[in-house]
Amino acid sequence: MVNTLFTRLIITSFGAGLIIFGILYYNLNSTINTLHDRGLISQANDVVKFMKIDKAGLVTLHFPEELDKTYSNQKGNFAYAIIDINDNVLLSSREINTPLYSLNPHNKPSRPDYFQATDPETGNKIYGVTLHIDHNNQHYRVQVTQGSDHPDVLADSILEEFTEVTSFIIALLIFVVLVINVLTVRHAMKPLQIASQYAADIHPSRLDIRLPEDQIPIEILPLVQAVNAALERLEKGFQMQREFTADAAHHLRTPLSILSARIDKLSANQEFNALKSDIRAMSRVVGQLLKDAQLEIFILDKTEQADLTAIGIDVASELGPIAIKQDKSISVLGVDCPVIINGNTESLHLAVLNLVENALKHTPCKTSVEIIVSADQTISVRDYGSGIVLEDHVNVFQRFWCDNTEISGAGLGLSIVAKIIEAHHGHIKIIDKSPGCEFVITLP
Amino acid sequence: MKLLLVEDNLELADLVKDALNGAGFIVDHVSTCDEAKASLMTSNYSGVILDLRLPDEDGLNVLGFIRNRSDSTPVLILTARDGLADRVKGLNSGADDYVLKPFEIEELIARIKALLRRPGHAMGTVLKLGNTTFDTISRQVTITGNPIALSRRELDVLELLLRRAQNVVTKSMFEDELYGSNDITISNSIEVAIHRLRKSLNDAKADVYIHTLRGVGYILSDTPSSDM
């Protein structure tokens, strides 16, 4: 879910929103504080303005009526105190006899000192400022305070309201940008989805398919082009291998055909039979080597279907005449309905054909090679020969394996079978039957 | 019977031609697709033997040329190609048989004869194996010249077996050939017909035998049947 672009866009937009609101909140607070500070300074300056210090150092205050009212009113926590260097309160509102906020007496900064304190009577938070005044070598401090419901509240609420509106607009903006982004991404992804559908159709027999490059966004185009170039190389490789085996097949088989036809013109005698047998063996090896080479580039198409029962009957029909000539037979047993599996008919046909040819070599006269198809997607080939010793159950599938009996073969047939079954992700095993043995192919 | 041999390898073509002549066929030999098309335009052939790898075009084009004229002359493909899809491709494009090089001449001749024995083709009227002859026009079977009486069903079965002599006739082939699509197929009836036919052939001292391949079908062969 996190990997979808949509989720990523939401997360990024949400993050950006949080940062923007954070900055906004910080700015709002600092602006309110600045306003607040300015209010306190002007309040303190008012006190200083009406404050008089005579030559004897006596401090007097002559507030106009309004200010007097303000300071005598309990509401608003307004207070002032004029303090000398020794923290003695010289003048104050509402009989305050301690400084509103204690400062280090020796500290004589020129800048205003802002402070926060708690009103001892109400427990409310109060804000204040200390102004430092030097007059006739005397140091005085003027402290003023106000509560949290000070007159600047109006300004605060205007600011807050403004921020609220701004926040709403920003939230709306982020949402709109998110929607636009999602739509843009959707639109940009559409050609990619089309390309994916093309890619899904690519398999060994359809290597000519290329991903469409038009309408692909320029940012993603290099990937699509690289994939297409890779497909091009792959197709060439497959093509070369196919051409090679086709050429090799032609150049090996045509001379063999000529040789065979020439031998057929000779009159039959012992030499003639020997030559014919040689040419058969040689043709067989050539055929198997070419098959082996073809299988190197065989990859099963996941959508291809094959019917094991039909394969069994086809192989039996193909080899039946040979079996009859040898006074042997071939039977197809097991289920007589189709057994459909994911597989390539031609290659599975070849695998079963090789097993049956092999079985025909080993089964004695007047016996039958049995092809057994079962519904659990297995096809087995059983003969009534002398069987295979256990140690050789693995070896028989090796290339050029030979059992040292008089029965000749190139030793490629069973390795081809193993290769085909492997390409089908299937499994082959040998079961001892005495007499004979059974090769069991299980397909997924 | 005249055959057209399309093969670019002259040595092989000469040898095949000689062998076919020996088997009683008249053979015209050409080396390219163009020549093959030209010959097909001017002469009538009972069958065509076609190599696929030709100097000018793919041999399958000749096959296409024949089939596009709605010409059902049997075509036997003779090729070195045996890729996993090649055989299917050849047969799907309308070839009647597919023989892989290297081949044995006898095998090639047997396969051509089998094609010509099909209904409507050059050798399709009188079928023969061993001492058994089947005239498909008069529907008369003779064993060493002596006519024998067979039921309609036995005649149908024997005809099919003779047309594919020495080759397997599967149960589904019997069903396709002997029963109309509306008939209720009783697989027993084939077995019964085979059983009766076997007895009739045996009684008439025929030297052809019906072999049973269990679960597959039957082969009519001149190899004696042994009991298994």
XYZ file of C-alpha atoms in Angstrom:
672
model
C 0.000 0.000 0.000
C 2.855 2.391 0.915
C 4.300 1.682 -2.514
C 1.382 3.129 -4.434
C 2.069 6.571 -5.833
C -1.304 7.667 -4.518
C -0.365 6.848 -0.915
C 3.006 8.494 -1.367
C 1.350 11.660 -2.672
C -1.025 11.741 0.301
C 1.822 11.222 2.757
C 3.977 13.946 1.127
C 1.084 16.403 0.972
C 0.208 15.677 4.590
C 3.866 16.236 5.584
C 4.073 19.475 3.620
C 0.811 20.616 5.279
C 2.216 19.873 8.738
C 5.396 21.881 8.025
C 3.462 24.836 6.600
C 1.091 24.875 9.571
C 4.042 24.600 11.950
C 5.683 27.655 10.379
C 2.383 29.502 10.417
C 1.796 28.673 14.080
C 5.315 29.766 15.000
C 4.927 33.038 13.092
C 1.560 33.705 14.684
C 2.946 33.205 18.155
C 5.986 35.373 17.581
C 3.845 38.138 16.042
C 1.466 37.986 18.991
C 4.442 38.124 21.359
C 5.911 41.141 19.538
C 2.571 42.928 19.681
C 2.322 41.982 23.307
C 5.809 43.295 24.029
C 5.063 46.563 22.271
C 1.897 46.944 24.364
C 3.873 46.429 27.559
C 6.568 48.918 26.483
C 4.026 51.627 25.717
C 2.317 50.893 29.031
C 5.666 51.300 30.799
C 6.485 54.417 28.781
C 3.172 55.923 29.908
C 4.288 55.449 33.493
C 7.688 57.021 32.707
C 5.994 59.915 30.925
C 4.020 60.924 33.993
C 6.798 60.153 36.408
C 8.744 63.052 37.978
C 11.961 62.888 39.971
C 12.866 66.056 41.936
C 16.346 67.153 42.966
C 16.121 65.338 46.252
C 15.415 62.117 44.333
C 11.776 61.950 45.322
C 9.637 60.200 42.721
C 6.099 61.368 42.079
C 3.453 60.256 39.585
C 0.644 62.387 38.212
C -1.578 60.117 36.137
C -4.395 61.490 34.140
C -7.813 60.197 35.144
C -8.016 57.443 32.550
C -4.769 55.815 33.608
C -5.698 56.145 37.242
C -8.910 54.289 36.454
C -7.062 51.572 34.622
C -4.700 50.870 37.450
C -7.312 51.033 40.163
C -9.536 48.569 38.278
C -8.942 45.002 39.391
C -9.933 43.680 36.005
C -7.044 43.173 33.670
C -4.389 42.650 36.340
C -2.820 45.974 35.467
C -0.148 46.999 37.905
C 2.949 49.159 38.035
C 5.835 49.576 40.423
C 8.757 51.992 40.500
C 11.693 50.450 42.225
C 15.083 51.789 43.206
C 18.398 49.980 42.945
C 17.867 48.262 46.280
C 14.568 46.724 45.274
C 12.629 49.168 47.462
C 9.268 49.923 45.994
C 9.038 53.714 45.668
C 5.658 53.956 44.061
C 3.123 51.339 43.021
C -0.449 50.655 42.178
C -2.697 48.883 44.667
C -0.331 48.935 47.689
C 2.255 46.671 46.190
C 5.325 46.697 48.410
C 7.503 44.100 46.744
C 8.837 44.309 43.211
C 6.563 42.761 40.610
C 9.500 40.681 39.436
C 12.800 40.363 41.217
C 15.905 41.094 39.247
C 19.528 40.865 40.110
C 20.106 44.272 41.742
C 23.554 44.713 40.241
C 22.372 43.906 36.791
C 21.802 47.181 35.016
C 20.857 46.365 31.464
C 19.666 49.131 29.235
C 17.219 46.943 27.298
C 13.707 46.249 28.562
C 13.373 42.994 30.482
C 10.246 41.013 29.770
C 8.992 38.582 32.333
C 6.183 36.235 33.171
C 4.892 35.739 36.662
C 1.905 34.455 38.549
C -0.482 36.764 40.296
C -0.211 35.724 43.980
C -3.890 36.617 44.593
C -5.661 35.081 41.575
C -3.035 32.639 40.406
C -3.468 33.988 36.860
C -0.549 34.333 34.536
C 0.670 37.882 34.203
C 3.078 39.401 31.727
C 5.314 42.287 32.477
C 8.302 44.380 31.492
C 11.022 46.169 33.444
C 12.388 49.466 32.079
C 15.660 50.732 33.394
C 15.982 54.458 33.903
C 19.078 56.336 35.001
C 18.473 59.781 36.417
C 21.063 61.896 38.243
C 23.269 58.887 38.717
C 20.409 57.104 40.310
C 19.053 53.848 38.850
C 15.335 53.279 38.778
C 13.249 50.480 37.447
C 9.776 50.858 36.170
C 7.818 47.610 36.099
C 4.410 47.190 34.576
C 2.252 44.089 34.255
C -0.970 43.040 32.640
C -2.985 39.825 32.689
C -3.679 37.501 29.807
C -6.911 39.386 29.074
C -5.055 42.552 28.283
C -6.351 45.107 25.773
C -4.168 43.681 22.981
C -6.590 40.731 22.865
C -8.371 42.364 19.975
C -5.215 42.453 17.920
C -4.553 38.861 18.917
C -7.954 37.685 17.819
C -7.668 39.545 14.520
C -4.370 37.813 13.963
C -5.772 34.444 14.983
C -8.754 34.878 12.719
C -6.481 35.837 9.852
C -4.373 32.764 10.516
C -7.488 30.594 10.594
C -8.587 31.875 7.191
C -5.072 31.497 5.821
C -4.878 27.953 7.205
C -8.136 27.067 5.528
C -6.914 28.451 2.211
C -3.596 26.636 2.563
C -5.389 23.373 3.439
C -7.628 23.828 0.439
C -4.620 24.594 -1.733
C -2.790 21.485 -0.532
C -5.889 19.388 -1.233
C -6.295 20.856 -4.728
C -2.595 20.300 -5.464
C -2.952 16.714 -4.209
C -5.930 16.084 -6.484
C -4.093 17.630 -9.445
C -1.036 15.495 -8.658
C -3.075 12.318 -8.452
C -4.791 13.095 -11.735
C -1.468 13.951 -13.406
C 0.143 10.758 -12.134
C -2.878 8.728 -13.242
C -2.685 10.270 -16.671
C 1.078 9.792 -16.909
C 0.760 6.176 -15.763
C -1.824 5.249 -18.384
C 0.688 4.631 -21.213
C 2.754 2.639 -18.708
C -0.239 0.444 -17.947
C -0.704 -0.125 -21.672
C 3.003 -0.999 -21.899
C 2.552 -3.482 -19.035
C -0.243 -5.212 -20.935
C 2.068 -5.550 -23.936
C 4.838 -6.876 -21.703
C 2.480 -9.509 -20.268
C 2.087 -10.997 -23.757
C 5.820 -11.512 -24.277
C 6.908 -15.142 -24.177
C 9.428 -17.257 -26.093
C 7.225 -17.633 -29.151
C 6.211 -13.950 -29.133
C 9.564 -12.201 -28.736
C 8.717 -9.715 -31.489
C 6.513 -7.671 -29.137
C 7.924 -4.269 -28.138
C 6.574 -1.867 -25.536
C 4.865 1.170 -27.113
C 7.092 4.271 -26.739
C 4.619 6.951 -27.806
C 2.815 8.862 -25.037
C 5.282 7.570 -22.466
C 6.424 10.504 -20.275
C 9.989 11.554 -21.133
C 11.126 10.791 -17.564
C 10.166 7.100 -17.892
C 11.025 6.750 -21.582
C 14.661 5.655 -20.980
C 13.412 2.650 -18.975
C 10.963 1.632 -21.699
C 13.646 2.101 -24.367
C 16.141 0.064 -22.356
C 13.600 -2.748 -21.940
C 12.909 -2.683 -25.682
C 16.627 -2.790 -26.450
C 17.010 -5.750 -24.085
C 14.123 -7.517 -25.842
C 15.793 -6.817 -29.166
C 19.027 -8.478 -28.006
C 17.078 -11.380 -26.527
C 15.140 -11.927 -29.726
C 18.367 -11.818 -31.764
C 19.946 -14.374 -29.438
C 16.982 -16.714 -29.722
C 16.812 -16.129 -33.466
C 20.510 -16.922 -33.910
C 20.203 -20.098 -31.873
C 17.131 -21.140 -33.883
C 18.832 -20.388 -37.170
C 21.914 -22.245 -36.076
C 20.000 -25.409 -35.212
C 17.929 -25.114 -38.397
C 21.092 -24.680 -40.512
C 22.902 -27.450 -38.675
C 19.860 -29.687 -39.180
C 19.837 -28.986 -42.902
C 23.559 -29.392 -43.420
C 23.735 -32.607 -41.422
C 20.539 -34.243 -42.589
C 20.749 -33.659 -46.315
C 24.079 -35.513 -46.744
C 22.763 -38.276 -44.479
C 19.692 -38.552 -46.705
C 21.903 -38.815 -49.776
C 24.070 -41.439 -48.097
C 21.001 -43.386 -47.060
C 19.495 -43.212 -50.549
C 22.789 -44.369 -52.087
C 22.955 -47.327 -49.743
C 19.372 -48.203 -50.657
C 20.505 -48.614 -54.268
C 22.979 -51.324 -53.304
C 21.865 -54.909 -53.510
C 20.960 -56.435 -50.206
C 23.717 -58.417 -48.523
C 25.410 -58.517 -45.146
C 27.355 -55.281 -45.788
C 24.206 -53.553 -46.950
C 22.405 -54.374 -43.699
C 25.369 -53.252 -41.613
C 25.582 -49.952 -43.509
C 21.852 -49.374 -43.130
C 22.083 -49.997 -39.419
C 25.056 -47.581 -39.176
C 23.248 -44.861 -41.001
C 20.194 -45.325 -38.775
C 22.313 -45.003 -35.643
C 24.060 -41.923 -37.016
C 20.798 -40.282 -38.058
C 19.481 -40.924 -34.602
C 22.440 -39.264 -32.881
C 22.221 -36.264 -35.195
C 18.508 -35.966 -34.505
C 19.015 -36.163 -30.769
C 21.876 -33.663 -30.737
C 19.735 -31.199 -32.674
C 16.821 -31.782 -30.296
C 19.177 -31.216 -27.399
C 20.276 -27.901 -28.947
C 16.678 -26.866 -29.622
C 15.731 -27.577 -26.032
C 18.471 -25.220 -24.820
C 16.228 -22.321 -25.803
C 12.924 -23.926 -24.915
C 10.911 -22.054 -22.295
C 7.399 -23.161 -21.465
C 4.619 -20.723 -22.240
C 2.474 -20.526 -19.107
C -0.744 -20.415 -21.119
C -0.037 -23.468 -23.263
C -2.127 -26.552 -22.616
C -1.527 -30.182 -23.484
C -3.611 -33.339 -23.116
C -1.635 -36.244 -21.644
C -4.140 -38.828 -22.875
C -3.913 -37.548 -26.467
C -0.104 -37.511 -26.219
C -0.114 -41.126 -25.014
C -2.351 -42.251 -27.887
C -0.323 -40.263 -30.473
C 2.972 -41.761 -29.330
C 1.450 -45.257 -29.309
C 0.104 -44.718 -32.848
C 3.475 -43.462 -34.062
C 5.491 -46.329 -32.606
C 2.775 -49.002 -32.911
C 3.888 -50.194 -36.382
C 7.505 -50.597 -35.175
C 6.343 -52.492 -32.083
C 4.173 -54.833 -34.199
C 7.111 -55.567 -36.523
C 9.166 -56.571 -33.463
C 6.356 -58.831 -32.215
C 5.742 -56.430 -29.329
C 2.843 -54.116 -28.595
C 2.000 -50.765 -27.031
C -1.025 -50.126 -24.816
C -2.476 -46.964 -23.375
C -4.006 -47.621 -19.953
C -5.470 -45.528 -17.155
C -8.097 -42.864 -17.651
C -9.663 -42.552 -21.102
C -10.750 -38.932 -20.735
C -8.501 -35.946 -21.491
C -5.974 -34.945 -18.783
C -5.215 -31.291 -19.458
C -2.028 -29.769 -18.046
C 0.077 -26.663 -18.662
C 2.579 -27.967 -21.171
C 3.933 -27.962 -24.704
C 2.395 -30.827 -26.687
C 5.313 -31.270 -29.126
C 8.010 -31.451 -26.463
C 5.990 -33.703 -24.126
C 5.244 -35.911 -27.119
C 8.994 -36.151 -27.710
C 9.631 -36.992 -24.038
C 7.049 -39.804 -24.005
C 8.240 -40.964 -27.453
C 11.807 -41.290 -26.167
C 10.628 -43.232 -23.104
C 8.522 -45.579 -25.227
C 11.356 -46.107 -27.752
C 13.626 -46.885 -24.839
C 11.067 -49.247 -23.316
C 10.547 -50.992 -26.689
C 14.284 -51.690 -26.825
C 14.211 -53.373 -23.428
C 10.850 -55.134 -23.290
C 10.953 -58.753 -24.536
C 9.006 -60.064 -27.527
C 5.328 -60.800 -26.976
C 5.100 -58.186 -24.232
C 3.522 -54.787 -24.354
C 4.945 -51.393 -23.413
C 2.310 -49.670 -21.302
C 1.641 -45.943 -21.319
C -0.395 -45.170 -18.216
C -2.152 -41.804 -17.911
C -3.750 -40.878 -14.620
C -5.944 -37.999 -13.575
C -3.344 -36.774 -11.048
C -1.352 -35.391 -14.009
C 1.080 -38.260 -14.353
C 2.022 -40.205 -17.459
C 4.095 -43.345 -16.996
C 5.837 -45.733 -19.339
C 6.304 -49.310 -18.195
C 8.276 -52.090 -19.833
C 8.783 -55.770 -18.968
C 12.546 -55.839 -19.478
C 15.332 -56.557 -17.031
C 14.883 -53.298 -15.150
C 17.456 -50.728 -14.077
C 19.677 -51.234 -11.044
C 19.015 -48.726 -8.296
C 22.422 -47.018 -8.551
C 21.672 -46.104 -12.145
C 18.288 -44.492 -11.475
C 19.930 -41.064 -11.515
C 22.658 -41.809 -14.071
C 20.285 -42.840 -16.840
C 19.236 -39.198 -17.251
C 22.854 -38.074 -17.852
C 23.994 -37.345 -21.388
C 25.715 -40.211 -23.188
C 24.908 -42.666 -20.415
C 25.169 -46.233 -21.573
C 24.158 -49.384 -19.725
C 26.834 -51.548 -21.403
C 24.249 -53.996 -22.678
C 24.084 -55.009 -26.299
C 21.190 -52.657 -26.872
C 22.688 -49.649 -28.575
C 21.691 -46.019 -28.366
C 23.326 -42.620 -28.390
C 22.582 -42.124 -24.718
C 20.841 -38.823 -25.326
C 17.212 -39.932 -25.326
C 16.670 -39.947 -21.575
C 18.687 -36.763 -20.976
C 16.358 -35.065 -23.463
C 13.399 -36.435 -21.492
C 14.852 -35.029 -18.270
C 15.430 -31.648 -19.918
C 11.853 -31.442 -21.203
C 10.370 -32.419 -17.841
C 12.605 -29.873 -16.120
C 11.404 -27.137 -18.491
C 7.856 -28.098 -17.468
C 8.784 -27.892 -13.755
C 7.740 -31.518 -13.594
C 9.310 -34.518 -11.966
C 10.448 -37.909 -13.269
C 11.229 -41.009 -11.263
C 11.891 -44.672 -11.926
C 9.941 -47.340 -10.077
C 11.209 -50.915 -10.015
C 8.477 -53.307 -11.067
C 10.225 -56.669 -11.545
C 9.850 -57.559 -14.264
C 10.804 -54.268 -15.827
C 10.481 -50.755 -14.551
C 8.219 -47.761 -14.840
C 9.218 -44.170 -15.656
C 6.722 -41.865 -13.974
C 6.416 -38.264 -15.178
C 4.483 -35.988 -12.837
C 3.532 -32.562 -14.131
C 2.445 -29.637 -11.978
C 1.080 -42.047 -61.656
C 2.967 -38.797 -61.889
C 4.589 -37.117 -58.904
C 6.212 -33.692 -58.589
C 9.452 -33.671 -56.604
C 10.520 -30.216 -55.363
C 14.062 -30.545 -53.989
C 17.039 -28.232 -54.489
C 19.727 -30.771 -53.703
C 20.341 -32.380 -57.104
C 22.157 -35.429 -55.783
C 19.370 -36.291 -53.376
C 16.724 -35.503 -55.980
C 18.303 -37.896 -58.479
C 18.460 -40.697 -55.934
C 14.854 -40.172 -54.828
C 13.731 -39.958 -58.437
C 15.444 -43.240 -59.297
C 13.878 -44.995 -56.332
C 10.409 -43.644 -57.135
C 10.803 -44.684 -60.761
C 11.709 -48.122 -59.498
C 8.467 -48.177 -57.496
C 6.504 -47.417 -60.669
C 6.042 -43.660 -60.388
C 6.779 -41.073 -63.049
C 8.650 -38.160 -61.432
C 9.052 -34.531 -62.543
C 11.841 -32.837 -60.638
C 12.149 -29.057 -60.037
C 14.523 -27.132 -57.758
C 12.747 -23.879 -56.922
C 9.373 -22.594 -55.807
C 8.879 -20.736 -59.085
C 9.540 -23.841 -61.158
C 7.240 -25.853 -58.916
C 4.394 -23.362 -59.404
C 4.982 -23.342 -63.152
C 4.878 -27.158 -63.327
C 1.717 -27.266 -61.225
C 0.070 -24.811 -63.636
C 0.783 -26.980 -66.682
C 0.536 -30.590 -65.456
C -1.666 -32.669 -63.225
C 0.114 -34.579 -60.480
C -1.128 -37.379 -58.276
C 1.066 -36.141 -55.465
C 3.761 -33.603 -54.530
C 6.942 -34.220 -52.523
C 8.054 -30.856 -51.198
C 11.314 -29.751 -49.591
C 10.842 -26.678 -47.404
C 14.285 -25.143 -47.751
C 14.407 -23.897 -51.311
C 16.722 -21.277 -52.845
C 14.059 -18.735 -53.812
C 11.256 -19.016 -51.268
C 9.997 -21.098 -48.360
C 8.538 -24.363 -49.651
C 5.387 -23.667 -47.649
C 4.550 -21.054 -50.313
C 4.159 -23.830 -52.869
C 1.816 -25.592 -50.464
C -0.166 -22.373 -50.088
C -0.260 -22.024 -53.872
C -1.721 -25.526 -54.252
C -4.301 -25.163 -51.482
C -5.372 -21.699 -52.649
C -6.480 -23.299 -55.918
C -8.746 -25.630 -53.873
C -6.527 -28.425 -55.121
C -6.480 -31.416 -52.773
C -3.475 -33.152 -54.392
C -1.696 -34.896 -51.509
C 1.460 -33.050 -50.449
C 4.229 -34.760 -48.505
C 6.726 -32.421 -46.867
C 10.310 -33.654 -46.903
C 12.439 -31.573 -44.592
C 15.361 -31.297 -42.223
C 13.365 -28.944 -39.997
C 12.138 -30.572 -36.849
C 11.810 -27.695 -34.429
C 9.147 -28.234 -31.811
C 6.632 -26.171 -33.781
C 7.739 -27.007 -37.341
C 5.769 -30.222 -37.745
C 2.570 -28.658 -36.437
C 3.125 -25.631 -38.663
C 3.614 -27.838 -41.724
C 0.547 -29.954 -41.077
C -1.543 -26.894 -40.200
C -0.692 -25.283 -43.522
C -2.376 -28.177 -45.312
C 0.357 -30.777 -45.791
C -0.843 -34.380 -45.697
C 2.307 -35.887 -44.254
C 5.659 -34.820 -42.927
C 8.807 -36.901 -43.470
C 11.980 -35.877 -41.695
C 15.401 -36.125 -43.331
C 17.300 -38.401 -43.223
C 14.691 -40.889 -44.349
C 14.753 -44.335 -45.808
C 13.539 -44.591 -49.370
C 11.201 -47.492 -48.556
C 9.646 -45.431 -45.803
C 9.136 -42.500 -48.176
C 7.529 -44.734 -50.807
C 5.264 -46.365 -48.203
C 4.145 -42.940 -46.956
C 3.423 -41.689 -50.482
C 1.442 -44.817 -51.260
C -0.524 -44.334 -48.031
C -1.408 -40.797 -49.135
C -2.430 -41.980 -52.607
C -4.609 -44.682 -51.077
C -6.846 -42.095 -49.480
C -10.370 -41.812 -50.885
C -10.429 -39.805 -54.089
C -6.693 -40.098 -54.758
C -4.777 -42.018 -57.414
C -4.484 -45.336 -55.575
C -7.726 -44.939 -53.655
C -9.896 -47.270 -55.704
C -8.171 -50.605 -55.251
C -6.549 -51.218 -51.878
C -4.099 -54.043 -51.490
C -2.031 -55.619 -48.730
C -0.534 -59.080 -48.871
C -2.980 -61.410 -50.594
C -5.959 -59.205 -49.706
C -7.501 -56.825 -52.265
C -10.359 -54.390 -51.712
C -12.077 -52.775 -54.685
C -13.666 -49.668 -53.220
C -15.960 -49.108 -56.228
C -17.574 -52.566 -56.338
C -16.907 -52.992 -52.577
C -15.618 -56.500 -53.274
C -12.890 -58.115 -51.136
C -10.807 -60.939 -52.570
C -8.211 -63.115 -50.858
C -5.722 -64.524 -53.394
C -8.384 -63.810 -56.027
C -11.256 -65.507 -54.215
C -14.112 -63.191 -53.280
C -15.303 -63.299 -49.681
C -18.586 -62.032 -48.269
C -18.421 -59.411 -45.529
C -21.101 -57.370 -43.788
C -21.384 -53.625 -44.488
C -19.775 -52.754 -41.150
C -16.914 -55.247 -41.691
C -16.306 -53.757 -45.144
C -16.158 -50.221 -43.672
C -13.698 -51.316 -40.989
C -11.502 -53.204 -43.452
C -11.441 -50.269 -45.882
C -10.211 -47.921 -43.193
C -7.596 -50.431 -42.015
C -6.380 -50.972 -45.593
C -6.179 -47.259 -46.357
C -3.872 -46.938 -43.362
C -2.236 -50.341 -43.828
C 0.760 -50.918 -41.496
C -0.333 -47.852 -39.527
C -2.435 -47.419 -36.434
C -6.117 -46.645 -36.872
C -7.160 -45.144 -33.545
C -10.595 -45.597 -32.017
C -11.401 -41.950 -32.644
C -10.544 -42.403 -36.356
C -13.074 -45.256 -36.530
C -15.638 -43.122 -34.773
C -15.010 -40.165 -37.096
C -15.093 -42.245 -40.264
C -17.727 -44.868 -39.568
C -20.302 -42.992 -37.563
C -22.207 -39.888 -38.551
C -22.212 -37.110 -36.002
C -25.829 -38.007 -35.103
C -25.109 -41.670 -34.442
C -24.836 -42.835 -30.891
C -21.339 -44.281 -30.771
C -21.120 -47.684 -29.203
C -17.420 -48.439 -28.821
C -18.373 -52.099 -28.455
C -19.644 -52.178 -32.020
C -16.137 -51.498 -33.356
C -14.745 -54.307 -31.249
C -17.511 -56.636 -32.435
C -16.859 -55.722 -36.091
C -13.095 -56.237 -35.650
C -13.670 -59.571 -33.996
C -15.885 -60.761 -36.867
C -13.556 -59.381 -39.526
C -10.586 -61.104 -37.922
C -12.454 -64.397 -38.023
C -13.530 -63.877 -41.666
C -9.945 -63.038 -42.741
C -8.579 -66.003 -40.816
C -11.186 -68.379 -42.309
C -10.316 -67.165 -45.823
C -6.580 -67.726 -45.112
C -5.633 -64.078 -45.553
C -1.973 -63.230 -44.795
C -2.870 -59.883 -43.241
C -3.555 -59.608 -39.525
C -5.406 -57.151 -37.323
C -3.291 -56.288 -34.286
C -4.894 -54.707 -31.249
C -3.088 -51.937 -29.399
C -4.968 -51.790 -26.116
C -6.379 -48.341 -25.408
C -5.081 -47.072 -28.764
C -6.551 -48.806 -31.799
C -5.738 -51.389 -34.445
C -3.084 -52.041 -37.090
C -3.603 -54.097 -40.207
C -0.213 -55.613 -40.923
C 1.386 -58.462 -42.810
C 3.310 -59.360 -39.636
C 1.615 -62.396 -38.082
C -0.266 -61.719 -34.898
C 0.977 -63.408 -31.746
C -1.200 -63.843 -28.719
C -0.239 -61.535 -25.922
